[in-house]
Amino acid sequence: MSQTAYRTHHATEVTEQLVGQKVTLAGWVDRRRDHGGVAFIDLRDNTGLVQVVIYDEEMARPLRSEFVIQVVGEVRLRPDGNENEHLATGKIEVVAESIEVLAKSDALPFQVSTALENESENKLPGEDVRLKYRYLDLRRPSMQRNLKLRAQMSKAARHALEEMGFEEIETPTMIKSTPEGARDFVVPARLVPGSWYALPQSPQLLKQLLMVSGVERYYQLARCYRDEDFRADRQPEFTQLDMEMAFVDQEDVMAMAEKVIAAIWKSAGYDIKLPIQRITWQDAMDKYGSDKPDLRFGNPLIELTDYFKNTPFRVFQAPYVGAVLFKGGAATPRRQFDAWQDWAKQRGAKGLAYVVFAENGELKGPVAKNLSEEERNGLKEAVGAEDGDAVFFAAGRRTSSQELLGAVRVELARRAGLLKPDDFAFTWVVDFPLFKPTDDPDDDDVAVGHSKWTSMHHPFTMPSKDWIDKFDKDPEHAMSDSYDIVCNGNEMGGGSVRIHRDDIQDRVLDVLGITPEEAADKFGFLLEAFKYGAPPHAGIALGWDRTAAILAGADSIRDVIAFPKAGGGRDPLTGAPAPISAEQRAETGVDYDPDEDED
Amino acid sequence: MSQTAYRTHHATEVTEQLVGQKVTLAGWVDRRRDHGGVAFIDLRDNTGLVQVVIYDEEMARPLRSEFVIQVVGEVRLRPDGNENEHLATGKIEVVAESIEVLAKSDALPFQVSTALENESENKLPGEDVRLKYRYLDLRRPSMQRNLKLRAQMSKAARHALEEMGFEEIETPTMIKSTPEGARDFVVPARLVPGSWYALPQSPQLLKQLLMVSGVERYYQLARCYRDEDFRADRQPEFTQLDMEMAFVDQEDVMAMAEKVIAAIWKSAGYDIKLPIQRITWQDAMDKYGSDKPDLRFGNPLIELTDYFKNTPFRVFQAPYVGAVLFKGGAATPRRQFDAWQDWAKQRGAKGLAYVVFAENGELKGPVAKNLSEEERNGLKEAVGAEDGDAVFFAAGRRTSSQELLGAVRVELARRAGLLKPDDFAFTWVVDFPLFKPTDDPDDDDVAVGHSKWTSMHHPFTMPSKDWIDKFDKDPEHAMSDSYDIVCNGNEMGGGSVRIHRDDIQDRVLDVLGITPEEAADKFGFLLEAFKYGAPPHAGIALGWDRTAAILAGADSIRDVIAFPKAGGGRDPLTGAPAPISAEQRAETGVDYDPDEDED
């Protein structure tokens, strides 16, 4: 595999077994040191480093960092005491007989040498510079590791799916605009002036059509597109591992997805215990204040609504009162509690009430004095605290209060160092509502219809069996057959049983306030397809960038994407997006005027 | 694998071993026959058919073609004489105990039943109807076979590449417009009004950047886009298996690609003998009048330029005269020779000269009388004909004459039934010129520069070693390190060694008439990357739709694409492309006026 026109071995293949043999190597000058008239080169290739020793000054003179060179030389053991235990090739070195410079390098705008492996010490430039010189940024060993991990992950998932009889099928990316809750990127169609394609937000409708066609197990690593306003860690194009099955129910899909996830983690050396635990959406909200709870640690939310039902404290006279325990928090200085107030306000909350259980048993903190004596006396037990702990409260609307407490819970764990990146806590979240209120101020999805209800997942989600006959009579309480897979507080993916009958689909669209005309215009083809015998089907998709980032322990999905966009969708490397020429614009047909055409 | 909530077995798993057992099956009613009050249903799923017998008239009554049903029943042997040898499940049948209709079906716009397996007899509607109801068209067994074959092919290629250490890396599809010889599809960038992304014609520059980054073996099944005028069997979006390697030469890439191709064909049951034969571009043109010769049969072109060098026949006083033998063609009626004239004229030729060697030894045909006696006497030997054969001639410009004769050669073979779809003749075409004349009237690629020379492949192709120092002094004769892989007269793919030094790249761009300013604007980032130590690299891409069509024996790539576009880029299924709303248009920013913005 290593033998090519330019080399006999990769760097890390040069081991003690080759001592005395001649090898040809090729790669980059990772580092050069000169010592007593002898040059020592760390030669870097895709596998790692090997030391090259050059006695000939003429030969060594031109070599600079990041030059691409080909080295012919003999392998020998390093002199006693010169071994490097940290290197796979640390026992040997290659004495250069000849060196050819394959390509020179200017001085780099920032350092990429493996010698800076402890990269926390490597002062990287800002992200725009890293992205402008992405091909250099990717030379850093940690980035090469991320690329390899992602490739390994895709391979593992594909193999697992193939084992289970899945067919990889490609779906088009120049499609009709579909209603999936975000803005479409659109492409003018030169051959049909005034008309546009849309780039897909997902292959949702197309994979459903594949099920109607008789494909029973489809998968695709699908490129998806959403034209959203810039948010940290969003990309205008992203990848999902998209899967769909016919003649299955929710349990079938979850069991299949668990095998895929286990195979992915296994490929990185981790064993996941199956089955993955489950939590209902309601429990996740009540216990963790999140529909994607981080279960690497405990410390669930404590509901105190009942406890404070007769409270004299106006703030706690609310539909919901809850708390999160801050273990050992009593020792926290006052200015840090003030900082927590700011933290909460940045999240849109009014503040963050708290009490402190002092070591001497006293109850302190701004809230304490507002409580009744009975409330003060029972509070420690009610929240499960001990002397020396503190407690944060939230009160108000149930969902937003729980979400605030959920965020506090995670932030406390983060500050306590409990969020270990290689500790993976998976959970399914199940039993989702079918609909959610359109006017939810915490929600920034775009409603697709005109009613007070919008889909919790998407309009093609099947109501759960109990609700099929009555979901439209009581949308508020209707449940769906859908499921999210969550890891370490991230939504890794989600799916649902789909509607496969046009009568049910019509009723769901009606609840969403989508008129039959709009429905016909936007996805009439799906409703039409359901008239010709659609099988029951269900599926799931995993956000591939996110999954890779979780597995790699990367802070940002940008670290697991070869060429990501910067903020605002800019690409500092190529300069995209960019203006186009007047001629190119004319050709797109965007300025086509049908009235003019009639002259 | 078959066991899901809806079934215990797939149709074709119901064999004699299960006789006496109860099974649950799910699928479509492929066909229903009624005989003596008993209903016989062919139940179809993704694996095939199984016969279901229904004695209960109530149970059978609602069932119609293409209804989706779930059947519970007992397996028994078919009565003696009722076996069906053509069916995997032909020895058994399932006696229905209960049937649930999972989904009904209206009458289909066209028939898809497996019973019409001999599909040449199945009267399919026109392509627009097939595409409008693509999910029904895909129910036909031949289409399901094509989808499976393509999935199998992708799997085989991926496994072969992974064996050879390739990493799958995804590259972006919203990029900067790049110069690759066709028109880009463009996408307005809402967040940078007035700016546009382009959809990539290939990941060419990005994969080269990956090599600069130290990735050594990259692959991707990459979606590519070209906004070309409609031609038969072109799609606005298509897929290529894209591969690139660092520290390799042409031989390394060809050896690698042969392993991939062999693995693909092996997955479909065919053994390809390696290495694949090679022919130079010049030989391919001279012998077969094509840079993608069909080598399933012989009958090469015969050059007669020398033979006719003193001819009295004005038409043959040309820079090139050649011929193709029409074995046994003497018996062809005159009106068929006339039809050949029309055929040639449709291809843009003036006509198609021919002579006939009659069984009696006489030389006949319109051309015969124009030749000298010496030419007439020696002709049979010169072209290797026997009495009873005919010969077609072309004379004029070398390339276009050869191409006409090449087309005649293939058309003769087609009419003789020599173009067997499961007979695969591979060849490499090597030793391509580096440049071709920009004004070649036979060529419809778009020139990227302003000179009389344009790239034979693309501007990033490395001149061959002998030409590196002088290609710009003699562009007409300069050769490149590039290679095409051809099968049965189709260009399956191609590649080249790439330029990895900015000095060579600058000189190539200069020959192409691309100014430094244009170069900086369009791919300055690549030239910039070459300043920081780019390794020698080379690659290849296989047209995946075409490769699948060849392997499947499909007439059109549309038969191996799940959801292809019709002519003009229209999608009869979804109605794309379509107008967008005024609001959507405003959001795209295409009407952004920078002057207005300043107010």
PDB file of N, CA, C and O in Angstrom, chain A residues 98 302 337 414 417:
ATOM      1  N   SER A  98      20.752  10.449  -0.613  1.00  0.00           N
ATOM      2  CA  SER A  98      20.402  11.505  -1.570  1.00  0.00           C
ATOM      3  C   SER A  98      19.045  12.078  -1.199  1.00  0.00           C
ATOM      4  O   SER A  98      18.205  11.397  -0.594  1.00  0.00           O
ATOM      5  N   ILE A 302     -35.365  19.819  40.474  1.00  0.00           N
ATOM      6  CA  ILE A 302     -36.310  19.477  41.534  1.00  0.00           C
ATOM      7  C   ILE A 302     -37.518  20.390  41.383  1.00  0.00           C
ATOM      8  O   ILE A 302     -37.394  21.615  41.445  1.00  0.00           O
ATOM      9  N   PHE A 337     -21.882  34.742  42.383  1.00  0.00           N
ATOM     10  CA  PHE A 337     -23.346  34.644  42.267  1.00  0.00           C
ATOM     11  C   PHE A 337     -23.894  35.790  41.414  1.00  0.00           C
ATOM     12  O   PHE A 337     -24.836  35.628  40.651  1.00  0.00           O
ATOM     13  N   ARG A 414     -20.209  21.803  33.877  1.00  0.00           N
ATOM     14  CA  ARG A 414     -19.067  22.240  33.078  1.00  0.00           C
ATOM     15  C   ARG A 414     -17.996  22.834  33.991  1.00  0.00           C
ATOM     16  O   ARG A 414     -16.818  22.473  33.918  1.00  0.00           O
ATOM     17  N   GLY A 417     -16.034  20.457  35.908  1.00  0.00           N
ATOM     18  CA  GLY A 417     -15.187  19.544  35.131  1.00  0.00           C
ATOM     19  C   GLY A 417     -15.811  18.185  34.903  1.00  0.00           C
ATOM     20  O   GLY A 417     -15.126  17.185  34.699  1.00  0.00           O
TER      21      GLY A 417
END
